[in-house]
Coordinates of C-alpha atoms in Angstrom, one line a residue:
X1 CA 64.7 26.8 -44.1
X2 CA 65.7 24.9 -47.1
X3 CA 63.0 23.7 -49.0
X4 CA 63.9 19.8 -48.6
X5 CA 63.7 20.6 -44.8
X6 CA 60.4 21.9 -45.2
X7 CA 59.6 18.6 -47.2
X8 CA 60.5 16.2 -44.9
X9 CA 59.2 17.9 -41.8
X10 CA 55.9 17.8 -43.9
X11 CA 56.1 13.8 -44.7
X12 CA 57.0 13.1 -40.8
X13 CA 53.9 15.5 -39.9
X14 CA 51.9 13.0 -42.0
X15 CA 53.5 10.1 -41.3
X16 CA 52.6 10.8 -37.3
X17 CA 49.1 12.3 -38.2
X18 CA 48.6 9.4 -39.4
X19 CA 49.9 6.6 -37.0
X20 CA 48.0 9.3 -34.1
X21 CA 44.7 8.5 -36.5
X22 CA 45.4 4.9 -36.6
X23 CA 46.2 4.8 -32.9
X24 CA 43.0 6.8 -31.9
X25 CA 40.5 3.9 -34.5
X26 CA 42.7 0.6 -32.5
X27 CA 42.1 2.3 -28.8
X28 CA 38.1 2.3 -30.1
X29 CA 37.6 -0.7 -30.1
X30 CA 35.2 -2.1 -27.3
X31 CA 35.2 -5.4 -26.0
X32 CA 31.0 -5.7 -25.2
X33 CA 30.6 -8.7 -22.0
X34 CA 26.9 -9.5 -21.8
X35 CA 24.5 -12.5 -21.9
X36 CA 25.8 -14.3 -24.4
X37 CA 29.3 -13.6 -23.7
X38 CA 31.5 -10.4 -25.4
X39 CA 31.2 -8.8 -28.8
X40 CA 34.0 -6.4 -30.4
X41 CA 32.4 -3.3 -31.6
X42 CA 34.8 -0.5 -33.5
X43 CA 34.7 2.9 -32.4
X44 CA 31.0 4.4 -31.5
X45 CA 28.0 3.0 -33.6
X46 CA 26.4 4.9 -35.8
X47 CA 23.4 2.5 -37.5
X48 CA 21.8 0.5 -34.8
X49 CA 19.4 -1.9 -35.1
X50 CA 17.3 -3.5 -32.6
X51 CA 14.8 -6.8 -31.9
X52 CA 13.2 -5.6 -28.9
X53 CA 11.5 -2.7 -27.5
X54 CA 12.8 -2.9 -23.7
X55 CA 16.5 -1.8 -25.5
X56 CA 15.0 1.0 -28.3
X57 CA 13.1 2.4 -24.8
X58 CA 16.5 2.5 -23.2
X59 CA 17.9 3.4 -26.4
X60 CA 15.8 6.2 -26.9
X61 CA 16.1 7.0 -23.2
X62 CA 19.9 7.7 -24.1
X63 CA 19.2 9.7 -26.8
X64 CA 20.7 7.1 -29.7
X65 CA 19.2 7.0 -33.0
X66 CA 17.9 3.6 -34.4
X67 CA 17.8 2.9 -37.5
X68 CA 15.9 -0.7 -37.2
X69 CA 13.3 -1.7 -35.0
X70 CA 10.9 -5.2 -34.0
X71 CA 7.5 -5.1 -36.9
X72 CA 5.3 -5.5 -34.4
X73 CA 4.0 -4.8 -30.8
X74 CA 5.0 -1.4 -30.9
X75 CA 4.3 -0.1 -27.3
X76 CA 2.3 2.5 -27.4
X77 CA 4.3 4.9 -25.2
X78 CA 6.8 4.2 -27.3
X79 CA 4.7 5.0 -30.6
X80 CA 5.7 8.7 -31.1
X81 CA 9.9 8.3 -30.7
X82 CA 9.7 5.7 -33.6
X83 CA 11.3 6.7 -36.9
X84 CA 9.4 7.0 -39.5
X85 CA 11.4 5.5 -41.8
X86 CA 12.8 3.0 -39.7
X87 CA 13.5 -0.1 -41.0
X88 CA 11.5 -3.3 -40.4
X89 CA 13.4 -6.1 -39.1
X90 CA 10.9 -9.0 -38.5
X91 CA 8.6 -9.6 -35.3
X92 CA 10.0 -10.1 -31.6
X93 CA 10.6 -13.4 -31.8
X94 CA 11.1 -14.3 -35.7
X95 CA 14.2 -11.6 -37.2
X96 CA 14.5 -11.0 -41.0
X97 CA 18.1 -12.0 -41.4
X98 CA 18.4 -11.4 -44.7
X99 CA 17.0 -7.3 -44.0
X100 CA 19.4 -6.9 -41.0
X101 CA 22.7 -8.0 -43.2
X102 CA 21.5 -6.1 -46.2
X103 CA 21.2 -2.9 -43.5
X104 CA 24.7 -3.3 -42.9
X105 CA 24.3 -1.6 -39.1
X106 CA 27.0 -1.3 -37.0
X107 CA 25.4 -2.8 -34.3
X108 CA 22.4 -5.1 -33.4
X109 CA 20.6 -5.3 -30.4
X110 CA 18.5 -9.1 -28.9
X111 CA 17.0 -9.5 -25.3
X112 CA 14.4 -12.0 -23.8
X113 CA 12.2 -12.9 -26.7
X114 CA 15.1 -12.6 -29.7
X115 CA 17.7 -14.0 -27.5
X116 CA 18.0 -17.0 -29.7
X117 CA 18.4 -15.1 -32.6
X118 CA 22.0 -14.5 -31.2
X119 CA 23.8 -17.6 -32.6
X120 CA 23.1 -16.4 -36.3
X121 CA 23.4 -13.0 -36.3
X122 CA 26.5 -13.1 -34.5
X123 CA 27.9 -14.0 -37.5
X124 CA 26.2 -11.0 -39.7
X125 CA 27.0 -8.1 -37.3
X126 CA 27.8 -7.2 -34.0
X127 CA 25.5 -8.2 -31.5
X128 CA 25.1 -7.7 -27.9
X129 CA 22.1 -9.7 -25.5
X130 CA 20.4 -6.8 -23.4
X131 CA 18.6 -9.8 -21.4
X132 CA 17.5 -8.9 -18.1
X133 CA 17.3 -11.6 -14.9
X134 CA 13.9 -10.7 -13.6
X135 CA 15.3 -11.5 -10.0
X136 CA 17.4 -8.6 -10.7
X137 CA 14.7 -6.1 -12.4
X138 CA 15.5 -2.6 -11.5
X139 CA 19.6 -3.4 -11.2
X140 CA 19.3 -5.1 -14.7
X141 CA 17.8 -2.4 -16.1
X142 CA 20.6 -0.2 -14.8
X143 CA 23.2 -2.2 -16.0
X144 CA 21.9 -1.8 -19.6
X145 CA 21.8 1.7 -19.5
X146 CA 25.4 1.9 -18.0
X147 CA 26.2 -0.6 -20.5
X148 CA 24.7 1.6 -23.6
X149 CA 26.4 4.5 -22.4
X150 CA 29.6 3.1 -22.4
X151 CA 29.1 1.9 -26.1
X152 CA 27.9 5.3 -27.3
X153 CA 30.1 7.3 -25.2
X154 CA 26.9 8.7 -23.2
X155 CA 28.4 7.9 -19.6
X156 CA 27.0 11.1 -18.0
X157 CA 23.7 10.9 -19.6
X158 CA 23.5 7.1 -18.2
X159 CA 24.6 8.2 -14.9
X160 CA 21.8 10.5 -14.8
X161 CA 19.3 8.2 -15.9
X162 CA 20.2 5.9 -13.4
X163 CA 20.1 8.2 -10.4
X164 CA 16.7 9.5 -11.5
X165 CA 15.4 5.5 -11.4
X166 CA 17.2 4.8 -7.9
X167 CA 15.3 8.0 -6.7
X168 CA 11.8 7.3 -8.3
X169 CA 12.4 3.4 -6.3
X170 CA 13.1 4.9 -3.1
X171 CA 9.9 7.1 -3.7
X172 CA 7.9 4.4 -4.4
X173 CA 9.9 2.2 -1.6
X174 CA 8.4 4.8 1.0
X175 CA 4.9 5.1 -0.2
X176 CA 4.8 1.4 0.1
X177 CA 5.8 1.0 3.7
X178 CA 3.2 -0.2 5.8
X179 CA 0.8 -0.2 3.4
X180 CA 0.1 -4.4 3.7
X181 CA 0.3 -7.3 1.3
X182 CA 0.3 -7.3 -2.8
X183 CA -0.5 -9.4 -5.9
X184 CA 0.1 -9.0 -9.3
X185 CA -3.0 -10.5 -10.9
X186 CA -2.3 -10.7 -15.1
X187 CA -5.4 -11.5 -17.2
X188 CA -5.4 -13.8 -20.5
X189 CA -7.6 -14.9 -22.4
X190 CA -10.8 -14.7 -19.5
X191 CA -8.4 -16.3 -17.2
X192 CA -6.6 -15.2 -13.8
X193 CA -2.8 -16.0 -13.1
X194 CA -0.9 -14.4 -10.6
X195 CA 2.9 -13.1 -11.1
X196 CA 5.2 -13.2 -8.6
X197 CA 9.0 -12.5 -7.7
X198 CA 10.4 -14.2 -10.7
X199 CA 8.2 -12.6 -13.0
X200 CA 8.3 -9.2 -15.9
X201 CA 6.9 -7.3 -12.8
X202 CA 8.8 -8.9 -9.8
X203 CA 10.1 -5.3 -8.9
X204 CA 6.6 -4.8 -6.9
X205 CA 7.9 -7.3 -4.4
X206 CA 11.5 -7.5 -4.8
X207 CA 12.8 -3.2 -5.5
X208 CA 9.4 -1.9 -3.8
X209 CA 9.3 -4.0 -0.8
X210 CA 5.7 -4.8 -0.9
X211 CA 4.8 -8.5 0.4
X212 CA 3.5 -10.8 -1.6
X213 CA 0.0 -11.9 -0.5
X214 CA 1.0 -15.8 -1.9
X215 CA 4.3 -17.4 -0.4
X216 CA 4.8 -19.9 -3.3
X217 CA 4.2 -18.6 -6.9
X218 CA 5.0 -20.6 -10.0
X219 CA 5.1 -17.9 -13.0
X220 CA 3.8 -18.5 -16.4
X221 CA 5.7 -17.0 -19.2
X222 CA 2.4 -15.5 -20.5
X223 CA -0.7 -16.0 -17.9
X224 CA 1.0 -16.3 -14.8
X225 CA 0.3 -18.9 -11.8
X226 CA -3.5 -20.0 -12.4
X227 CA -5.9 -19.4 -9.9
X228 CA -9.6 -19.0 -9.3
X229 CA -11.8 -15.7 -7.7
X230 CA -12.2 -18.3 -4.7
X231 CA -8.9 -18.6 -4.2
X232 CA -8.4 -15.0 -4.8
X233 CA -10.8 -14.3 -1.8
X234 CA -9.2 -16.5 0.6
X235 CA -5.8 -15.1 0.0
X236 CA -7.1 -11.4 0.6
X237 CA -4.3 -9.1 -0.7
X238 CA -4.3 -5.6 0.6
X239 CA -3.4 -4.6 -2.7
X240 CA -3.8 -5.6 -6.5
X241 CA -1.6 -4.6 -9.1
X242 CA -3.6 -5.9 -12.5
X243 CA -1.6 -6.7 -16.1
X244 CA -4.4 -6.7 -19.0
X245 CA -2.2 -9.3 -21.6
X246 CA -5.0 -8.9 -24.0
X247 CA -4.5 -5.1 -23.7
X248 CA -0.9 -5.6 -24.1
X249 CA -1.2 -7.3 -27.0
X250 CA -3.2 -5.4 -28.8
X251 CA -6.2 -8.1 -28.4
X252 CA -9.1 -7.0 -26.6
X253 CA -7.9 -3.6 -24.1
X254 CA -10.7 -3.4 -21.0
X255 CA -10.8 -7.1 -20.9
X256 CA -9.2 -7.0 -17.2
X257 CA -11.4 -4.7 -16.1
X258 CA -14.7 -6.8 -17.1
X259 CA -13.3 -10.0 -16.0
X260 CA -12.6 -8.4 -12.5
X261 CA -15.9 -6.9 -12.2
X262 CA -16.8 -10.3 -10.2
X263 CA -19.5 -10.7 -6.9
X264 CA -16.1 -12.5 -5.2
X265 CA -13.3 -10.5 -6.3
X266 CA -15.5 -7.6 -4.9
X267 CA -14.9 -8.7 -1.1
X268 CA -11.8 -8.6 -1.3
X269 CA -9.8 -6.1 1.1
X270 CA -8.2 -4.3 -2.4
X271 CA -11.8 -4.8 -4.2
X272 CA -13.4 -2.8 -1.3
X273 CA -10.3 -0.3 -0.5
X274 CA -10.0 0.7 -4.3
X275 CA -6.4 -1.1 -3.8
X276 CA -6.5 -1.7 -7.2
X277 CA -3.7 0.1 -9.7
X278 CA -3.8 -0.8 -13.6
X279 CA -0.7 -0.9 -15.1
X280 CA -0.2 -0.1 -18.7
X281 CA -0.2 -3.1 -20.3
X282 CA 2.4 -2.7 -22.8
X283 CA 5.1 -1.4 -20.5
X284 CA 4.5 -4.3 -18.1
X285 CA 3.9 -7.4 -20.4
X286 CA 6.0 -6.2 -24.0
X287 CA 8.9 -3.6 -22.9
X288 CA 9.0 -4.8 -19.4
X289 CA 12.6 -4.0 -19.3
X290 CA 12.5 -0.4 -20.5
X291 CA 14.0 2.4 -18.6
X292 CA 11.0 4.4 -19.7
X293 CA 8.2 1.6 -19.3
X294 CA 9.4 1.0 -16.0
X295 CA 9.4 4.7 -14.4
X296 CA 5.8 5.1 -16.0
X297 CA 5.3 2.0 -14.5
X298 CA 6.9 3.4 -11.3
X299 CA 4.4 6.7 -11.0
X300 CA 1.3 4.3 -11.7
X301 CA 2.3 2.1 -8.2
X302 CA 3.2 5.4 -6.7
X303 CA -0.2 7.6 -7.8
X304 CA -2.1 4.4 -6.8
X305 CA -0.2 3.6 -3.3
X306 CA -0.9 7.9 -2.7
X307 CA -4.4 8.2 -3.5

């Protein structure tokens, strides 16, 4: 083989190593539809940041590093899987714009409480609304970890997670059955409010099946539908399902407990079955829509509903 043979067959080699590279980086490119609408990301992320902890729980779920996380309201199940050196990017609701465009991530992460924060850091990096419909728990939080694992090429491990969650429902679903009406009583500040099937725990009634003791519930975005112990003893639930918000927020943890220690609340059918299940606070009031949270979440309604 002559040698300018040789040289040419070497330059086309390139030449179509090349275009096969540059082929492979265009067919990487994602088009992302979610909340807000779509967001092109380029090949698989590698530096993710994140403004909520429902998506580093499903994150983490996953397996995906993160390299940013919320400042505060860590859950506390959550407490051990965050990176030590991880940066700080501003509280749930209030981002540090100027920190997430100095990290330079490749993607960036908003759902419920930093939703807003979508319209300006669209324009710093790519970013994708996790935000979950609360009609829709269990289903929303599926879709997010299908989503994830299509934008970190983590398809099998989604799959997996998901049929682990549909199984754990179905569990739950069953032990359930029969087993009468429900409230989910959240406690703030020394006051009562009731959730119901609109609310960050709507799966009770909705996924688990379990009727709600009220028919008409207006939720709160923090305490719930107001009501009173006498009103609480009318109504009668079966069972009580109790979210401490002081607890969840790191404000005064037993409060629920105390407050629910009460001569009328203690005739009720769940008072005086021991119908009454505790649900970790952070899971249920600050991650609500974590893959994690929610199966803890999950075994606490199940443990309770078996005992």
């Amino acid at each position: 083989m002559s040698s300018l043979f040789r040289s040419t067959a070497i330059v086309a080699a390139l030449f179509a190593g090349v275009a096969s590279l540059a082929g492979a980086a265009i067919a990487q490119d994602k088009v992302i539809t979610h909340a807000q609408g779509e967001t092109t990301i380029s090949g698989v992320p590698a530096k993710v940041l994140t403004q909520d902890w429902a998506v580093f729980d499903n994150l983490d779920a996953l397996g995906v590093a993160v390299a940013g996380v919320p400042s505060s309201n860590a859950p506390s199940y959550l407490a051990d899987k965050i990176p030590a050196d991880a940066l700080q990017i501003g509280s749930l609701f209030e981002p540090d714009f100027e920190g997430i465009a100095a990290a330079e991530a490749d993607i960036y992460f908003v759902a419920a409480r930093s939703a807003a924060a979508f319209e300006t850091s669209k324009d710093i990096v790519p970013t994708v609304d996790l935000s979950v419909n609360n009609t829709a728990f269990i289903s929303g939080i599926e879709h997010n970890i299908t989503l994830l694992g299509e934008i970190f090429d983590l398809q099998d491990k989604a799959g997996e997670l998901n049929a682990a969650l549909d199984a754990k429902v179905a569990e739950v679903t069953a032990a359930a059955e029969g087993k009468g009406t429900a409230l989910v009583l959240v406690t703030n500040a020394g006051k009562l409010g009731v959730y119901g099937p609109d609310s960050r725990v709507a799966w009770v009634y909705n996924e688990i099946g379990m009727p709600s003791a009220l028919d008409s519930v207006k939720d709160g975005d923090h305490g719930g539908d107001a009501v009173s112990f006498e009103f609480l003893l009318e109504v009668n639930p079966d069972w009580v399902f109790v979210v401490d918000r002081d607890a969840g927020t790191g404000e005064n943890a037993g409060a629920a407990a105390a407050l629910l220690d009460n001569e009328l609340f203690n005739q009720t059918n769940a008072a005086q079955n021991g119908h009454i299940v505790y649900l970790d606070p952070q899971a249920s009031y600050i991650s609500m829509h974590g893959y994690q949270g929610v199966m803890l979440l999950l075994d606490q309604v199940l443990a309770g509903l078996n005992g």
